Structures are given as C-alpha cells and as structure tokens.
Amino acid sequence: MKGSFFSLLCTAAALLMFSCTNQQEKERAAFLPADSIIPQPVMVQLLADVHVLEAGLTSEKVNGGTTARFPDYYYSGLFKKYGVTRQRFLLNIRYYQWDEKEFRKLYDQVVDELDSRNNWFKGGKEVPRIVKPSENQVKRVNS
C-alpha cells in the first residue's frame, strides 16, 4: 500500500512539473511571436556590443567626457545596425530570461565573445567571430 501511494505521489509530482514547464513554454511562446525573436547568434553579438557600448559610456563619464551625455544616440545607432528597436531588444531580453538555463548559456556565449574580442584587441591571433545580421536573421521592425 505504501509503495503504490509513493508511486502515485511521484507520478503526480512529475505530471505537475511537466504541466508547469509546458504552461511556462506556452506563456513564453505567447509573450513574443516567433518572427520577433532575435536569433541566439545575433543576440549574442548584440549583447556583446551593448556591453562594449556601456563600458565606453561609463569610461567617458568617469573621465569627464561629453559622449556619455547622449547614450540614446549611440544605442539608436546600435539598434539600427541590428535592425531592431529598443522595445524589441528589451522584449527579447525578457523572452530569453524566461528560461534561466537558456539565458545562462546565452550569457556564457556573450562572455566568450567579449573575451575573444579582448584577446584580438590585445594582439591575439584569433579574430573575433562577428556575426553580421542579415535580413533573414532579423526582421526589421518599424518604430
């Protein structure tokens, strides 16, 4: 009797976990249409560029430069490069954050990309793998 109750309890827990995961995936899919999702390789490059931009703006601010006073100008240029709007970028951040494991993997790739760029900048032999977004990878969204 105890064994069958334990089996029933384990089965119920597994079904509950699966239904929660399935429900989360449904919510995630409904959150952002598939044609608005920035592909992961492009998102890695975009996030790496965002971090480089932020570092540059922070450095300018610390050193008393005027560039840091106009971050929107630089961000609009960056988003234009990738063919996305600020809103679409932020929605994609939330979309990727929905799955913590996937978001960690994404950021591991961002860190690898930044390390690669830094190594190249310091005279390393490896050239950074810069993915230029194409029309097929990123659907242009009007503001």
mmCIF file of C-alpha atoms in Angstrom:
data_model
loop_
_atom_site.group_PDB
_atom_site.id
_atom_site.type_symbol
_atom_site.label_atom_id
_atom_site.label_comp_id
_atom_site.label_asym_id
_atom_site.label_seq_id
_atom_site.Cartn_x
_atom_site.Cartn_y
_atom_site.Cartn_z
ATOM 1 C CA MET A 1 0.000 0.000 0.000
ATOM 2 C CA LYS A 2 2.801 2.425 0.903
ATOM 3 C CA GLY A 3 4.623 1.612 -2.338
ATOM 4 C CA SER A 4 1.600 2.322 -4.549
ATOM 5 C CA PHE A 5 0.888 5.585 -2.688
ATOM 6 C CA PHE A 6 4.512 6.651 -3.162
ATOM 7 C CA SER A 7 4.333 5.733 -6.871
ATOM 8 C CA LEU A 8 1.106 7.700 -7.228
ATOM 9 C CA LEU A 9 2.662 10.671 -5.445
ATOM 10 C CA CYS A 10 5.779 10.568 -7.663
ATOM 11 C CA THR A 11 3.632 10.311 -10.790
ATOM 12 C CA ALA A 12 1.503 13.265 -9.700
ATOM 13 C CA ALA A 13 4.611 15.338 -8.936
ATOM 14 C CA ALA A 14 6.116 14.507 -12.331
ATOM 15 C CA LEU A 15 2.888 15.433 -14.113
ATOM 16 C CA LEU A 16 2.692 18.682 -12.178
ATOM 17 C CA MET A 17 6.279 19.567 -13.065
ATOM 18 C CA PHE A 18 5.666 18.722 -16.727
ATOM 19 C CA SER A 19 2.442 20.732 -16.862
ATOM 20 C CA CYS A 20 4.149 23.735 -15.230
ATOM 21 C CA THR A 21 7.004 23.527 -17.696
ATOM 22 C CA ASN A 22 4.562 23.100 -20.573
ATOM 23 C CA GLN A 23 2.492 26.050 -19.303
ATOM 24 C CA GLN A 24 5.611 28.215 -18.985
ATOM 25 C CA GLU A 25 6.594 27.350 -22.564
ATOM 26 C CA LYS A 26 3.095 28.289 -23.757
ATOM 27 C CA GLU A 27 3.285 31.602 -21.898
ATOM 28 C CA ARG A 28 6.758 32.249 -23.288
ATOM 29 C CA ALA A 29 5.626 31.494 -26.846
ATOM 30 C CA ALA A 30 2.614 33.783 -26.422
ATOM 31 C CA PHE A 31 4.803 36.537 -24.971
ATOM 32 C CA LEU A 32 6.790 37.109 -28.150
ATOM 33 C CA PRO A 33 5.778 35.967 -31.641
ATOM 34 C CA ALA A 34 8.304 33.711 -33.366
ATOM 35 C CA ASP A 35 9.026 36.286 -36.073
ATOM 36 C CA SER A 36 10.045 38.829 -33.414
ATOM 37 C CA ILE A 37 12.591 36.611 -31.677
ATOM 38 C CA ILE A 38 16.155 37.715 -32.326
ATOM 39 C CA PRO A 39 18.098 34.536 -33.195
ATOM 40 C CA GLN A 40 20.538 33.483 -30.491
ATOM 41 C CA PRO A 41 23.757 34.042 -32.522
ATOM 42 C CA VAL A 42 22.619 37.575 -33.354
ATOM 43 C CA MET A 43 21.503 38.199 -29.769
ATOM 44 C CA VAL A 44 24.962 37.168 -28.540
ATOM 45 C CA GLN A 45 26.599 39.733 -30.822
ATOM 46 C CA LEU A 46 24.057 42.409 -29.923
ATOM 47 C CA LEU A 47 24.532 41.864 -26.192
ATOM 48 C CA ALA A 48 28.311 41.916 -26.596
ATOM 49 C CA ASP A 49 28.014 45.223 -28.455
ATOM 50 C CA VAL A 50 25.713 46.570 -25.729
ATOM 51 C CA HIS A 51 28.321 45.732 -23.092
ATOM 52 C CA VAL A 52 31.099 47.351 -25.133
ATOM 53 C CA LEU A 53 28.914 50.440 -25.583
ATOM 54 C CA GLU A 54 28.112 50.583 -21.863
ATOM 55 C CA ALA A 55 31.803 50.251 -20.993
ATOM 56 C CA GLY A 56 32.645 53.089 -23.371
ATOM 57 C CA LEU A 57 29.924 55.342 -21.987
ATOM 58 C CA THR A 58 30.952 54.580 -18.405
ATOM 59 C CA SER A 59 34.593 55.290 -19.188
ATOM 60 C CA GLU A 60 33.656 58.572 -20.837
ATOM 61 C CA LYS A 61 31.538 59.586 -17.857
ATOM 62 C CA VAL A 62 34.294 58.750 -15.377
ATOM 63 C CA ASN A 63 36.837 60.676 -17.435
ATOM 64 C CA GLY A 64 34.578 63.715 -17.805
ATOM 65 C CA GLY A 65 33.838 63.224 -21.490
ATOM 66 C CA THR A 66 30.702 64.509 -23.168
ATOM 67 C CA THR A 67 29.864 61.333 -25.088
ATOM 68 C CA ALA A 68 28.151 59.787 -22.064
ATOM 69 C CA ARG A 69 25.579 62.574 -22.059
ATOM 70 C CA PHE A 70 23.936 61.176 -25.192
ATOM 71 C CA PRO A 71 23.542 57.411 -24.700
ATOM 72 C CA ASP A 72 20.320 57.280 -26.719
ATOM 73 C CA TYR A 73 22.222 58.452 -29.782
ATOM 74 C CA TYR A 74 24.668 55.560 -29.509
ATOM 75 C CA TYR A 75 22.009 52.997 -28.643
ATOM 76 C CA SER A 76 19.855 54.047 -31.596
ATOM 77 C CA GLY A 77 22.862 53.509 -33.889
ATOM 78 C CA LEU A 78 23.499 50.099 -32.362
ATOM 79 C CA PHE A 79 19.876 49.022 -32.707
ATOM 80 C CA LYS A 80 19.816 50.324 -36.274
ATOM 81 C CA LYS A 81 22.883 48.177 -37.056
ATOM 82 C CA TYR A 82 20.933 45.084 -35.992
ATOM 83 C CA GLY A 83 17.619 46.227 -37.465
ATOM 84 C CA VAL A 84 15.746 46.168 -34.165
ATOM 85 C CA THR A 85 14.011 48.729 -31.996
ATOM 86 C CA ARG A 86 14.797 49.332 -28.337
ATOM 87 C CA GLN A 87 11.426 47.821 -27.452
ATOM 88 C CA ARG A 88 12.079 44.673 -29.458
ATOM 89 C CA PHE A 89 15.504 44.308 -27.842
ATOM 90 C CA LEU A 90 14.033 44.628 -24.343
ATOM 91 C CA LEU A 91 11.243 42.164 -25.145
ATOM 92 C CA ASN A 92 13.855 39.686 -26.372
ATOM 93 C CA ILE A 93 15.830 40.107 -23.158
ATOM 94 C CA ARG A 94 12.693 39.198 -21.217
ATOM 95 C CA TYR A 95 11.986 36.329 -23.613
ATOM 96 C CA TYR A 96 15.443 34.806 -23.126
ATOM 97 C CA GLN A 97 15.287 35.373 -19.346
ATOM 98 C CA TRP A 98 12.143 33.244 -19.205
ATOM 99 C CA ASP A 99 14.308 30.128 -19.298
ATOM 100 C CA GLU A 100 17.094 30.631 -16.775
ATOM 101 C CA LYS A 101 19.280 27.823 -18.159
ATOM 102 C CA GLU A 102 18.972 29.146 -21.706
ATOM 103 C CA PHE A 103 19.729 32.682 -20.506
ATOM 104 C CA ARG A 104 22.854 31.495 -18.689
ATOM 105 C CA LYS A 105 24.010 29.679 -21.841
ATOM 106 C CA LEU A 106 23.346 32.821 -23.858
ATOM 107 C CA TYR A 107 25.423 34.908 -21.460
ATOM 108 C CA ASP A 108 28.207 32.327 -21.420
ATOM 109 C CA GLN A 109 28.407 32.877 -25.172
ATOM 110 C CA VAL A 110 28.378 36.665 -24.674
ATOM 111 C CA VAL A 111 31.298 36.387 -22.229
ATOM 112 C CA ASP A 112 33.162 34.132 -24.676
ATOM 113 C CA GLU A 113 32.565 36.672 -27.441
ATOM 114 C CA LEU A 114 33.811 39.546 -25.287
ATOM 115 C CA ASP A 115 36.888 37.511 -24.293
ATOM 116 C CA SER A 116 37.547 36.767 -27.953
ATOM 117 C CA ARG A 117 37.269 40.436 -28.878
ATOM 118 C CA ASN A 118 39.515 41.436 -25.994
ATOM 119 C CA ASN A 119 42.099 38.841 -26.976
ATOM 120 C CA TRP A 120 42.042 40.043 -30.581
ATOM 121 C CA PHE A 121 42.305 43.668 -29.447
ATOM 122 C CA LYS A 122 45.403 42.812 -27.397
ATOM 123 C CA GLY A 123 47.040 41.317 -30.456
ATOM 124 C CA GLY A 124 45.822 37.765 -30.211
ATOM 125 C CA LYS A 125 45.772 35.551 -33.240
ATOM 126 C CA GLU A 126 42.086 34.667 -33.149
ATOM 127 C CA VAL A 127 39.818 37.057 -34.956
ATOM 128 C CA PRO A 128 36.517 37.579 -33.147
ATOM 129 C CA ARG A 129 33.547 35.813 -34.669
ATOM 130 C CA ILE A 130 31.358 38.768 -35.532
ATOM 131 C CA VAL A 131 28.010 37.794 -36.963
ATOM 132 C CA LYS A 132 26.601 40.458 -39.198
ATOM 133 C CA PRO A 133 22.829 40.282 -39.070
ATOM 134 C CA SER A 134 21.121 39.608 -42.370
ATOM 135 C CA GLU A 135 17.589 40.348 -43.476
ATOM 136 C CA ASN A 136 16.791 36.667 -42.993
ATOM 137 C CA GLN A 137 18.029 36.623 -39.395
ATOM 138 C CA VAL A 138 16.430 39.802 -38.114
ATOM 139 C CA LYS A 139 13.096 41.114 -39.325
ATOM 140 C CA ARG A 140 13.173 44.869 -39.417
ATOM 141 C CA VAL A 141 10.558 46.411 -37.165
ATOM 142 C CA ASN A 142 9.335 49.939 -37.714
ATOM 143 C CA SER A 143 9.437 52.130 -34.641
#
